[in-house]
Coordinates of C-alpha atoms in Angstrom, one line a residue:
Chain N
X386 CA -20.6 -9.0 7.0
X387 CA -21.5 -7.6 3.6
X388 CA -22.8 -4.3 4.9
X389 CA -19.6 -3.8 6.8
X390 CA -17.7 -4.4 3.6
X391 CA -19.7 -1.6 2.0
X392 CA -19.0 0.7 4.8
X393 CA -15.3 0.1 4.8
X394 CA -13.1 -0.5 1.8
X395 CA -10.3 -2.0 3.9
X396 CA -12.6 -5.0 4.7
X397 CA -12.5 -4.2 8.4
X398 CA -14.9 -6.0 10.7
X399 CA -16.2 -4.7 14.0
X400 CA -14.8 -6.3 17.1
X401 CA -17.2 -6.1 19.9
X402 CA -17.1 -2.5 21.1
X403 CA -14.3 -1.7 18.8
X404 CA -14.3 -1.0 15.1
X405 CA -10.9 -1.5 13.6
X406 CA -11.6 1.2 11.0
X407 CA -11.7 3.7 13.9
X408 CA -8.3 2.3 15.0
X409 CA -7.0 3.4 11.6
X410 CA -6.6 7.0 12.6
X411 CA -5.9 9.9 10.2
X412 CA -8.1 8.3 7.6
X413 CA -9.8 11.4 6.2
X414 CA -6.6 13.4 6.3
X415 CA -4.7 10.6 4.7
X416 CA -6.8 10.7 1.5
X417 CA -4.2 11.3 -1.1
X418 CA -1.6 12.3 1.5
X419 CA 1.7 10.7 0.6
X420 CA 4.5 10.8 3.2
X421 CA 7.8 12.3 2.1
X422 CA 10.8 10.0 2.6
X423 CA 11.7 11.9 5.8
X424 CA 8.2 11.8 7.2
X425 CA 7.9 8.1 6.3
X426 CA 11.1 7.4 8.2
X427 CA 9.8 9.2 11.2
X428 CA 6.4 7.5 11.1
X429 CA 8.2 4.2 10.8
X430 CA 10.1 4.9 14.0
X431 CA 6.9 5.6 15.9
X432 CA 5.1 2.7 14.2
X433 CA 7.8 0.2 15.0
X434 CA 7.9 1.3 18.7
X435 CA 4.2 0.5 18.9
X436 CA 4.3 -2.7 16.9
X437 CA 7.2 -4.3 18.7
X438 CA 5.7 -3.5 22.1
X439 CA 2.3 -4.8 21.1
X440 CA 3.9 -8.0 19.9
X441 CA 5.5 -8.5 23.3
X442 CA 2.3 -7.7 25.2
X443 CA 0.3 -10.2 23.1
X444 CA 2.2 -12.9 24.8
X445 CA 0.6 -12.1 28.2
X446 CA -2.9 -12.8 26.9
X447 CA -3.8 -16.1 28.6
X448 CA -0.8 -16.0 30.9
X449 CA -1.5 -12.9 33.0
X450 CA -1.5 -12.9 36.9
X451 CA -5.3 -12.5 36.9
X452 CA -8.1 -12.4 34.4
X453 CA -8.5 -8.6 34.7
X454 CA -4.9 -8.3 33.5
X455 CA -5.4 -10.6 30.5
X456 CA -8.0 -8.1 29.5
X457 CA -6.0 -5.0 30.4
X458 CA -2.7 -6.0 28.7
X459 CA -4.7 -7.3 25.7
X460 CA -6.4 -3.9 25.5
X461 CA -3.1 -2.1 25.5
X462 CA -1.7 -4.4 22.9
X463 CA -4.8 -3.8 20.8
X464 CA -4.4 0.0 21.0
X465 CA -0.7 -0.2 20.1
X466 CA -1.5 -2.3 17.0
X467 CA -4.0 0.3 16.0
X468 CA -1.3 3.0 16.3
X469 CA 1.2 0.9 14.4
X470 CA -1.3 0.2 11.6
X471 CA -2.0 3.9 11.2
X472 CA 1.7 4.9 11.3
X473 CA 3.0 2.1 9.1
X474 CA 0.2 2.6 6.6
X475 CA 1.2 6.3 6.3
X476 CA 4.9 5.4 6.2
X477 CA 4.2 3.0 3.4
X478 CA 2.6 5.6 1.2
X479 CA 6.1 6.9 0.5
X480 CA 7.2 3.7 -1.2
X481 CA 3.8 2.2 -2.1
X482 CA 4.0 -0.5 0.5
X483 CA 1.2 -1.6 2.8
X484 CA 1.2 -1.7 6.6
X485 CA 1.7 -5.5 6.3
X486 CA 4.5 -5.2 3.8
X487 CA 6.3 -3.1 6.3
X488 CA 5.4 -5.2 9.3
X489 CA 6.1 -8.6 7.8
X490 CA 8.5 -8.2 5.0
X491 CA 11.2 -6.0 6.5
X492 CA 14.3 -7.5 8.1
X493 CA 15.7 -6.7 11.5
X494 CA 18.1 -3.9 10.3
X495 CA 15.2 -2.1 8.7
X496 CA 13.2 -1.8 11.9
X497 CA 13.5 1.6 13.6
X498 CA 12.1 1.0 17.1
X499 CA 14.1 2.1 20.1
X500 CA 15.7 -0.6 22.3
X501 CA 13.3 -0.1 25.2
X502 CA 10.4 -1.6 23.1
X503 CA 12.2 -4.8 22.2
X504 CA 13.2 -5.7 25.8
X505 CA 11.6 -8.9 26.8
X506 CA 8.5 -9.2 29.0
X507 CA 10.4 -10.6 31.9
X508 CA 8.2 -11.0 35.0
X509 CA 5.2 -8.9 35.5
X510 CA 7.3 -6.2 37.2
X511 CA 9.5 -5.9 34.1
X512 CA 6.5 -5.6 31.9
X513 CA 5.2 -2.9 34.1
X514 CA 8.5 -1.0 34.3
X515 CA 8.8 -1.1 30.5
X516 CA 5.2 0.0 30.2
X517 CA 5.7 2.8 32.6
X518 CA 8.6 4.3 30.7
X519 CA 7.0 3.7 27.3
X520 CA 3.6 5.2 28.3
X521 CA 5.0 8.3 30.1
X522 CA 7.1 9.0 27.1
X523 CA 4.3 8.4 24.6
X524 CA 1.8 10.6 26.5
X525 CA 4.2 13.5 26.3
X526 CA 5.1 12.7 22.6
X527 CA 1.5 12.4 21.3
X528 CA 0.4 15.5 23.3
X529 CA 2.8 17.6 21.3
X530 CA 2.5 15.7 18.0
X531 CA -1.2 16.5 18.0
X532 CA -0.2 20.0 16.8
X533 CA 2.0 18.7 14.0
X534 CA 1.9 20.6 10.8
X535 CA 1.5 17.2 9.1
X536 CA -2.3 16.6 9.3
X537 CA -2.0 12.8 9.2
X538 CA 0.5 12.7 12.0
X539 CA -1.6 15.2 14.0
X540 CA -4.7 13.0 13.6
X541 CA -2.9 9.8 14.5
X542 CA -1.4 11.5 17.6
X543 CA -4.8 12.9 18.7
X544 CA -6.4 9.5 18.5
X545 CA -3.4 7.8 20.2
X546 CA -3.0 10.3 23.0
X547 CA -6.3 9.3 24.6
X548 CA -5.3 5.7 24.6
X549 CA -1.7 6.0 25.9
X550 CA -3.1 8.1 28.7
X551 CA -5.0 4.9 29.9
X552 CA -1.8 2.9 29.4
X553 CA 0.1 5.3 31.6
X554 CA -2.6 5.1 34.3
X555 CA -2.4 1.3 34.2
X556 CA 1.4 1.3 34.5
X557 CA 1.4 3.9 37.3
X558 CA -1.2 2.0 39.3
X559 CA 0.7 -1.2 39.1
X560 CA 4.0 0.5 39.9
X561 CA 2.4 1.8 43.1
X562 CA 0.9 -1.6 43.9
X563 CA 4.1 -3.6 43.3
X564 CA 6.4 -1.1 45.1
X565 CA 3.9 -0.8 48.0
X566 CA 2.6 -4.3 48.1
X567 CA 4.7 -7.1 49.7
X568 CA 8.5 -7.3 50.3
X569 CA 8.7 -9.7 47.3
X570 CA 6.8 -7.4 44.9
X571 CA 8.8 -4.4 46.0
X572 CA 12.1 -6.3 45.5
X573 CA 11.0 -7.3 42.0
X574 CA 9.8 -3.8 41.1
X575 CA 13.2 -2.4 42.1
X576 CA 15.0 -5.0 40.0
X577 CA 12.8 -4.3 37.0
X578 CA 13.3 -0.5 37.3
X579 CA 17.1 -1.1 37.4
X580 CA 16.9 -3.4 34.3
X581 CA 14.8 -1.0 32.3
X582 CA 16.4 2.4 33.0
X583 CA 19.4 1.9 30.7
X584 CA 17.0 2.1 27.8
X585 CA 15.4 5.4 28.8
X586 CA 18.0 7.8 27.4
X587 CA 17.7 6.6 23.8
X588 CA 14.1 7.7 23.6
X589 CA 15.1 11.3 24.0
X590 CA 18.0 11.5 21.5
X591 CA 17.7 13.9 18.6
X592 CA 19.3 13.3 15.3
X593 CA 19.4 15.0 11.9
X594 CA 16.1 13.6 10.8
X595 CA 14.1 14.8 13.7
X596 CA 15.9 18.1 13.7
X597 CA 15.0 18.7 10.0
X598 CA 11.3 17.6 10.6
X599 CA 11.0 19.6 13.9
X600 CA 12.2 22.7 12.1
X601 CA 9.1 22.4 9.9
X602 CA 6.8 21.7 12.8
X603 CA 6.2 18.1 11.6
X604 CA 8.0 16.1 14.3
X605 CA 8.7 16.6 18.0
X606 CA 12.3 16.9 19.1
X607 CA 12.7 14.0 21.5
X608 CA 15.0 15.9 23.7
X609 CA 12.2 18.5 24.3
X610 CA 10.2 15.8 26.1
X611 CA 12.8 14.8 28.6
X612 CA 12.0 17.3 31.3
X613 CA 8.3 16.5 31.5
X614 CA 9.1 12.8 31.5
X615 CA 11.4 13.2 34.4
X616 CA 8.8 15.3 36.3
X617 CA 6.1 12.6 35.9
X618 CA 8.5 9.8 36.9
X619 CA 9.7 11.8 39.9
X620 CA 6.1 12.1 41.1
X621 CA 5.4 8.4 40.7
X622 CA 8.6 7.4 42.3
X623 CA 8.0 9.8 45.2
X624 CA 4.6 8.2 45.9
X625 CA 6.0 4.7 45.4
X626 CA 9.0 5.4 47.5
X627 CA 11.3 4.3 44.6
X628 CA 14.6 5.8 43.6
X629 CA 16.2 6.2 40.3
X630 CA 18.8 3.5 39.7
X631 CA 22.3 4.1 40.7
X632 CA 25.5 2.1 40.3
X633 CA 25.6 -0.6 37.7
X634 CA 22.0 0.1 36.7
X635 CA 22.7 3.8 36.0
X636 CA 24.5 3.1 32.8
X637 CA 23.1 4.1 29.4
X638 CA 22.6 1.5 26.8
X639 CA 24.3 2.1 23.5
X640 CA 21.0 2.3 21.6
X641 CA 20.9 2.7 17.8
X642 CA 17.5 1.3 17.0
X643 CA 16.6 4.4 15.0
X644 CA 19.5 3.4 12.7
X645 CA 18.5 -0.2 12.6
X646 CA 20.9 -1.5 15.2
X647 CA 19.2 -3.8 17.7
X648 CA 19.7 -6.0 20.7
X649 CA 19.4 -9.7 20.4
X650 CA 15.8 -9.7 21.4
X651 CA 14.4 -8.3 18.2
X652 CA 15.4 -11.0 15.8
X653 CA 13.5 -13.9 17.5
X654 CA 10.5 -11.6 18.0
X655 CA 10.4 -10.8 14.3
X656 CA 11.0 -14.3 13.2
X657 CA 7.9 -15.5 15.1
X658 CA 5.8 -12.6 14.0
X659 CA 6.7 -12.9 10.3
X660 CA 6.9 -16.7 9.9
X661 CA 3.4 -17.4 8.5
X662 CA 3.1 -14.3 6.3
X663 CA 6.5 -15.1 4.8
X664 CA 5.7 -18.7 4.1
X665 CA 2.9 -17.4 1.8
X666 CA 4.2 -14.3 0.0
X667 CA 1.5 -12.5 -1.9
X668 CA -1.3 -14.3 -0.1
X669 CA -4.2 -12.4 1.4
X670 CA -5.6 -13.2 4.8
Chain G
X1463 CA -28.6 -46.3 46.6
X1464 CA -32.2 -45.4 47.3
X1465 CA -33.0 -46.0 51.0
X1466 CA -36.4 -45.9 52.5
X1467 CA -35.6 -42.6 54.1
X1468 CA -35.0 -41.1 50.6
X1469 CA -38.4 -42.3 49.5
X1470 CA -40.1 -40.6 52.3
X1471 CA -38.5 -37.3 51.2
X1472 CA -40.2 -37.6 47.8
X1473 CA -43.6 -37.9 49.4
X1474 CA -43.2 -35.2 51.9
X1475 CA -45.2 -32.0 51.5
X1476 CA -43.7 -29.0 49.7
X1477 CA -42.6 -26.2 52.0
X1478 CA -44.0 -22.8 51.1
X1479 CA -40.6 -21.7 49.7
X1480 CA -40.4 -24.7 47.5
X1481 CA -43.9 -24.3 46.3
X1482 CA -43.1 -20.7 45.4
X1483 CA -39.9 -21.8 43.6
X1484 CA -41.8 -24.3 41.6
X1485 CA -44.3 -21.7 40.8
X1486 CA -41.7 -19.2 39.5
X1487 CA -40.2 -22.0 37.3
X1488 CA -43.6 -22.9 36.1
X1489 CA -44.4 -19.3 35.1
X1490 CA -41.0 -18.9 33.3
X1491 CA -40.0 -16.2 35.8
X1492 CA -36.4 -15.7 36.8
X1493 CA -35.0 -17.0 40.1
X1494 CA -32.8 -14.3 41.6
X1495 CA -29.9 -14.7 44.1
X1496 CA -31.9 -13.9 47.2
X1497 CA -34.7 -16.2 46.3
X1498 CA -35.0 -19.6 48.0
X1499 CA -33.8 -22.4 45.8
X1500 CA -33.4 -26.2 46.3
X1501 CA -29.8 -27.1 47.2
X1502 CA -29.6 -29.4 44.1
X1503 CA -30.6 -26.5 41.8
X1504 CA -27.9 -24.3 43.4
X1505 CA -25.3 -27.1 43.0
X1506 CA -26.3 -27.8 39.4
X1507 CA -26.0 -24.1 38.5
X1508 CA -22.6 -23.7 40.2
X1509 CA -21.3 -26.8 38.4
X1510 CA -22.6 -25.6 35.1
X1511 CA -21.7 -21.9 35.3
X1512 CA -18.2 -22.5 36.7
X1513 CA -17.6 -25.2 34.1
X1514 CA -18.6 -22.7 31.4
X1515 CA -16.3 -20.0 32.9
X1516 CA -13.4 -22.5 33.0
X1517 CA -14.1 -23.3 29.4
X1518 CA -13.8 -19.7 28.4
X1519 CA -10.5 -19.4 30.3
X1520 CA -8.9 -22.6 29.0
X1521 CA -10.4 -21.8 25.6
X1522 CA -8.1 -18.7 25.4
X1523 CA -5.1 -21.0 25.0
X1524 CA -5.6 -22.7 21.6
X1525 CA -6.2 -19.2 20.0
X1526 CA -3.6 -17.2 21.9
X1527 CA -1.2 -19.7 20.3
X1528 CA -1.6 -17.7 17.1
X1529 CA -1.5 -14.1 18.4
X1530 CA 2.2 -13.8 17.9
X1531 CA 2.0 -15.3 14.3
X1532 CA -1.2 -13.9 13.0
X1533 CA -0.5 -13.2 9.3
X1534 CA -1.7 -9.6 9.1
X1535 CA -1.9 -6.8 11.6
X1536 CA -5.7 -6.7 11.1
X1537 CA -6.0 -10.4 11.9
X1538 CA -3.7 -10.0 14.9
X1539 CA -5.9 -7.2 16.3
X1540 CA -9.1 -9.2 15.7
X1541 CA -7.6 -12.3 17.3
X1542 CA -6.4 -10.4 20.4
X1543 CA -9.8 -8.8 20.8
X1544 CA -11.5 -12.2 20.5
X1545 CA -9.3 -13.9 23.1
X1546 CA -9.8 -10.9 25.3
X1547 CA -13.5 -11.2 25.0
X1548 CA -13.2 -14.8 26.3
X1549 CA -11.4 -13.5 29.4
X1550 CA -14.3 -11.1 29.8
X1551 CA -16.8 -13.9 29.4
X1552 CA -15.0 -15.9 32.1
X1553 CA -15.2 -12.8 34.4
X1554 CA -19.0 -12.4 33.9
X1555 CA -19.6 -16.1 34.5
X1556 CA -17.4 -16.3 37.6
X1557 CA -19.4 -13.3 38.9
X1558 CA -22.7 -15.0 38.1
X1559 CA -21.5 -18.2 39.9
X1560 CA -20.4 -16.1 42.9
X1561 CA -24.0 -14.9 43.4
X1562 CA -24.7 -18.6 44.4
X1563 CA -22.2 -18.5 47.2
X1564 CA -18.9 -19.8 45.8
X1565 CA -15.8 -17.6 45.5
X1566 CA -13.6 -17.2 42.5
X1567 CA -10.7 -18.7 44.4
X1568 CA -12.6 -21.8 45.2
X1569 CA -13.6 -22.2 41.5
X1570 CA -10.1 -21.6 40.4
X1571 CA -8.8 -24.2 42.8
X1572 CA -11.4 -26.7 41.5
X1573 CA -10.1 -26.1 38.0
X1574 CA -6.5 -26.4 38.9
X1575 CA -7.0 -29.5 41.0
X1576 CA -8.8 -31.1 38.1
X1577 CA -12.0 -31.4 40.2
X1578 CA -13.9 -29.1 37.9
X1579 CA -14.2 -29.8 34.2
X1580 CA -14.1 -27.5 31.2
X1581 CA -15.3 -28.1 27.6
X1582 CA -13.1 -30.9 26.2
X1583 CA -13.1 -29.2 22.8
X1584 CA -10.2 -27.1 24.1
X1585 CA -8.0 -30.1 24.5
X1586 CA -7.6 -30.2 20.7
X1587 CA -4.6 -28.3 19.3
X1588 CA -4.2 -25.6 16.7
X1589 CA -1.4 -26.5 14.4
X1590 CA -2.4 -24.1 11.5
X1591 CA -3.7 -20.6 11.1
X1592 CA -6.9 -22.1 9.5
X1593 CA -7.8 -23.4 13.0
X1594 CA -8.5 -19.8 14.0
X1595 CA -11.2 -19.9 11.3
X1596 CA -12.5 -23.4 12.3
X1597 CA -12.7 -22.5 16.0
X1598 CA -14.7 -19.5 15.2
X1599 CA -17.0 -21.1 12.7
X1600 CA -17.5 -24.5 14.2
X1601 CA -16.6 -24.3 17.8
X1602 CA -18.1 -20.9 18.5
X1603 CA -20.9 -21.8 16.2
X1604 CA -21.7 -24.9 18.3
X1605 CA -21.3 -22.9 21.5
X1606 CA -23.8 -20.4 20.3
X1607 CA -26.3 -23.1 19.4
X1608 CA -25.8 -24.4 22.9
X1609 CA -25.9 -21.0 24.6
X1610 CA -28.7 -19.1 22.9
X1611 CA -31.3 -21.1 24.8
X1612 CA -29.4 -20.4 28.0
X1613 CA -30.2 -16.7 27.7
X1614 CA -33.6 -17.8 28.9
X1615 CA -32.2 -19.9 31.7
X1616 CA -34.3 -19.7 34.9
X1617 CA -31.5 -18.3 37.0
X1618 CA -31.4 -14.5 36.5
X1619 CA -27.7 -13.7 36.7
X1620 CA -26.8 -16.6 34.5
X1621 CA -29.4 -15.7 31.8
X1622 CA -28.3 -12.1 31.8
X1623 CA -24.6 -13.0 31.5
X1624 CA -25.5 -15.3 28.6
X1625 CA -27.2 -12.5 26.7
X1626 CA -24.0 -10.5 26.7
X1627 CA -21.9 -13.5 25.9
X1628 CA -24.1 -14.6 23.0
X1629 CA -23.9 -11.2 21.3
X1630 CA -20.1 -11.4 21.3
X1631 CA -20.0 -15.0 20.3
X1632 CA -22.0 -14.3 17.2
X1633 CA -19.3 -11.9 16.2
X1634 CA -16.7 -14.6 16.9
X1635 CA -18.4 -17.0 14.7
X1636 CA -18.6 -14.5 11.8
X1637 CA -14.9 -13.6 12.1
X1638 CA -14.1 -17.4 12.0
X1639 CA -16.2 -17.8 8.9
X1640 CA -14.5 -14.8 7.3
X1641 CA -11.0 -16.3 8.0
X1642 CA -12.1 -19.5 6.2
X1643 CA -13.7 -17.6 3.4
X1644 CA -10.5 -15.6 2.8
X1645 CA -8.5 -18.8 2.8
X1646 CA -10.9 -20.6 0.4
X1647 CA -10.6 -17.6 -2.0
X1648 CA -6.9 -17.6 -1.7
X1649 CA -4.1 -19.8 -3.0
X1650 CA -4.2 -23.5 -3.5
X1651 CA -2.2 -24.0 -0.3
X1652 CA -4.5 -21.8 1.7
X1653 CA -7.6 -23.7 0.4
X1654 CA -5.9 -27.0 1.4
X1655 CA -5.1 -25.5 4.9
X1656 CA -8.8 -24.5 5.3
X1657 CA -10.3 -27.9 4.3
X1658 CA -7.8 -29.8 6.4
X1659 CA -8.7 -27.8 9.4
X1660 CA -12.4 -28.2 8.9
X1661 CA -11.9 -31.9 8.6
X1662 CA -10.2 -32.0 12.0
X1663 CA -12.7 -29.8 13.9
X1664 CA -16.0 -30.9 12.4
X1665 CA -16.6 -34.0 14.6
X1666 CA -15.2 -32.6 17.8
X1667 CA -17.6 -29.6 17.3
X1668 CA -20.6 -31.9 17.0
X1669 CA -19.5 -33.7 20.1
X1670 CA -19.8 -30.4 22.0
X1671 CA -23.5 -30.9 22.3
X1672 CA -22.8 -33.8 24.6
X1673 CA -23.8 -37.5 24.5
X1674 CA -26.9 -38.6 22.7
X1675 CA -30.1 -37.9 24.7
X1676 CA -30.6 -41.5 25.9
X1677 CA -27.1 -41.4 27.5
X1678 CA -27.1 -37.9 29.0
X1679 CA -27.5 -38.3 32.8
X1680 CA -28.0 -34.7 33.9
X1681 CA -30.2 -33.4 31.1
X1682 CA -33.7 -34.4 32.3
X1683 CA -33.5 -32.5 35.7
X1684 CA -31.9 -29.5 34.0
X1685 CA -34.7 -29.4 31.5
X1686 CA -37.3 -29.6 34.2
X1687 CA -35.7 -26.7 36.0
X1688 CA -35.5 -24.8 32.8
X1689 CA -31.8 -24.4 33.0
X1690 CA -31.6 -26.3 29.8
X1691 CA -34.3 -25.9 27.1
X1692 CA -33.5 -28.3 24.3
X1693 CA -32.0 -31.8 24.2
X1694 CA -28.4 -32.5 23.1
X1695 CA -29.6 -34.2 19.9
X1696 CA -32.1 -31.4 19.0
X1697 CA -29.3 -28.8 19.3
X1698 CA -26.9 -30.9 17.3
X1699 CA -29.4 -31.2 14.5
X1700 CA -30.1 -27.6 14.5
X1701 CA -26.4 -26.8 14.3
X1702 CA -25.8 -29.1 11.3
X1703 CA -28.7 -27.5 9.6
X1704 CA -27.0 -24.2 10.0
X1705 CA -23.6 -25.4 8.8
X1706 CA -24.7 -27.1 5.5
X1707 CA -25.6 -23.9 3.6
X1708 CA -22.6 -22.0 5.1
X1709 CA -20.2 -24.8 4.0
X1710 CA -21.6 -24.3 0.5
X1711 CA -20.8 -20.7 0.5
X1712 CA -17.3 -21.4 1.8
X1713 CA -16.7 -24.1 -0.7
X1714 CA -15.6 -26.6 2.0
X1715 CA -16.7 -30.1 2.3
X1716 CA -18.1 -31.3 5.6
X1717 CA -16.3 -34.5 6.3
X1718 CA -19.3 -36.8 6.6
X1719 CA -20.1 -38.9 3.5
X1720 CA -23.5 -39.9 5.0
X1721 CA -24.7 -36.3 5.7
X1722 CA -28.0 -35.9 3.9
X1723 CA -31.3 -34.2 4.5
X1724 CA -34.0 -36.8 5.3
X1725 CA -37.3 -35.4 4.1
X1726 CA -39.3 -38.0 6.0
X1727 CA -37.7 -37.4 9.3
X1728 CA -37.3 -33.7 8.7
X1729 CA -33.7 -34.0 10.0
X1730 CA -30.2 -34.7 8.7
X1731 CA -29.0 -38.2 8.5
X1732 CA -25.4 -38.4 9.6
X1733 CA -22.7 -40.9 10.4
X1734 CA -22.3 -42.3 13.8
X1735 CA -20.2 -40.0 16.1
X1736 CA -17.1 -41.7 17.4
X1737 CA -18.0 -41.5 21.1
X1738 CA -14.9 -43.5 22.1
X1739 CA -12.9 -40.5 21.0
X1740 CA -15.1 -38.2 23.1
X1741 CA -14.7 -40.3 26.2
X1742 CA -11.0 -40.6 25.6
X1743 CA -10.6 -36.8 25.5
X1744 CA -12.9 -36.3 28.5
X1745 CA -10.8 -38.9 30.4
X1746 CA -7.8 -36.7 29.9
X1747 CA -6.3 -38.4 26.9
X1748 CA -7.0 -35.8 24.3
X1749 CA -4.2 -34.1 22.3
X1750 CA -3.5 -31.3 24.8
X1751 CA -5.2 -31.9 28.2
X1752 CA -2.0 -31.9 30.2
X1753 CA -0.6 -28.9 28.3
X1754 CA -3.8 -26.8 28.9
X1755 CA -3.7 -27.6 32.7
X1756 CA 0.0 -27.0 32.9
X1757 CA -0.3 -23.6 31.2
X1758 CA -3.1 -22.5 33.4
X1759 CA -1.3 -23.6 36.6
X1760 CA 1.9 -21.9 35.5
X1761 CA 0.1 -18.6 34.8
X1762 CA -1.7 -18.9 38.2
X1763 CA 1.5 -19.7 40.1
X1764 CA 3.6 -17.1 38.3
X1765 CA 0.9 -14.6 39.2
X1766 CA 0.6 -15.4 42.9
X1767 CA 3.1 -12.7 44.0
X1768 CA 1.3 -10.1 41.9
X1769 CA -2.1 -10.9 43.3
X1770 CA -0.6 -10.9 46.8
X1771 CA 1.0 -7.6 46.2
X1772 CA -2.3 -6.1 45.0
X1773 CA -4.2 -7.4 48.0
X1774 CA -1.5 -6.2 50.4
X1775 CA -1.5 -2.8 48.8
X1776 CA -5.3 -2.5 49.0
X1777 CA -5.2 -3.4 52.7
X1778 CA -2.5 -0.8 53.4
X1779 CA -4.5 1.9 51.5
X1780 CA -7.7 1.0 53.3
X1781 CA -5.9 1.2 56.7
X1782 CA -4.4 4.6 55.7
X1783 CA -7.9 5.9 54.8
X1784 CA -9.2 4.7 58.1
X1785 CA -6.5 6.7 60.0
X1786 CA -7.3 9.8 57.9
X1787 CA -11.0 9.5 58.6

């Protein structure tokens, strides 16, 4: 343990194949880099998306349909926590707060994740549908963000891009299996797609913040990713013989997560996540 | 039970396969899946390996209990990685058992029906975060002491699976130690949390080595076959010897007032283990036996439609490829 402490000032330990220090992307670029308030807000949006989704996925570990999925969903959660840590760490430099200050000591209205990410796990089909939308969106986002003029964001995106590519592959494979498996699985997949689709549109909304940052080449305009997202989904749906939802499922949820407005799912999730840390403010773990 | 017919079996001549098997064991060589082996050896291995696999799978539960509430993102990541490793260990072990001619489904059915056992340590609950430390330090520590000798087990696939598992377990033990160390260097409340947890886990961890040697029914044959290499009591002593200096570094007290090095015996004196508790937990009356089984069954049943979908999809894809070919 001691030699690892020497290697790494954050007190990381290596986890099997994975070194958490490596998960903490953008490290070299971050030296001395302090996020501006705008950049911090943007990093917090992306970090909260990752954190909230990881928190949900962690619930599958020990409850998945087969052991291979305990491993796979755990892997995805682990990657997303890595992204969240890097992004929240960077966001925190603007206000001298740590990743854990931001994760554990902000209240619901201060969370900036989009509604998609806080939607509950549901059955396995719902988790897959949510994962499909999230990963297809994130692959496109990080591919472009890798060229950000902000070196820290660019480094985090480059690291994350490889991982979300695997998440997308996982979601697509399961979408195909569930849609093309049994009558029961197909029925469930269609319900899940219907329940998930109202949350798609919010991911691609621009606002003043991203417009300002995109003008400087720092952020990616969400609206610019929509076409590629639709293309990928169209291919997957064609192969899976699925259709985009119509009727009551075609509605668009109000959204507002980027401004701190959330569905009723986020509060309980945060209460559980934060309970121990908040019972011991100032403690180190 | 012994009938005259059984006695005649003992005296019969060894077949050439059996002689060769005995020779391989004698020379400390590995037995491989295609080699001939006595039916009892095969059965013993299936029982032991599948029980070990089940323990890994059920053992995910007491720790996954804290994934959602881990008090820092770093700890959350480490805990997920650890529980995920346990799923991986279950997978290697089920594979090793499958080489002996039993399917994963059969083993899963045996677990869910209660026919197969798993380590009773996982029937204890994890009410505090410090239990993540104690499980790593004490439970994984005891598991390592038990398992390191299994890396040399005579059955090849088992021994090789154990090499991988032991490497990962030693990390698990270190991270548990680190959780406790952090707590012991923290606030008064954190130190209390750590000591209280060690008090609860110490004795159950010592029970993991199994009953005393003179009451362990399966041990002698397993040692003769070199599946098992050291007796329960030898391993227990070795484990306590490892804990004592580590407890000093941590600053926790091991909850046994009679624990003392005995120079003459070259071993630790310790209090009598409460074997009644051990037998109660094994008999299904531990703190969480019913909950562990309920959770596993629920996950299995909720996942049935998913596994069926995957199988149906694979069949359809295979059929399509056949048509194309």
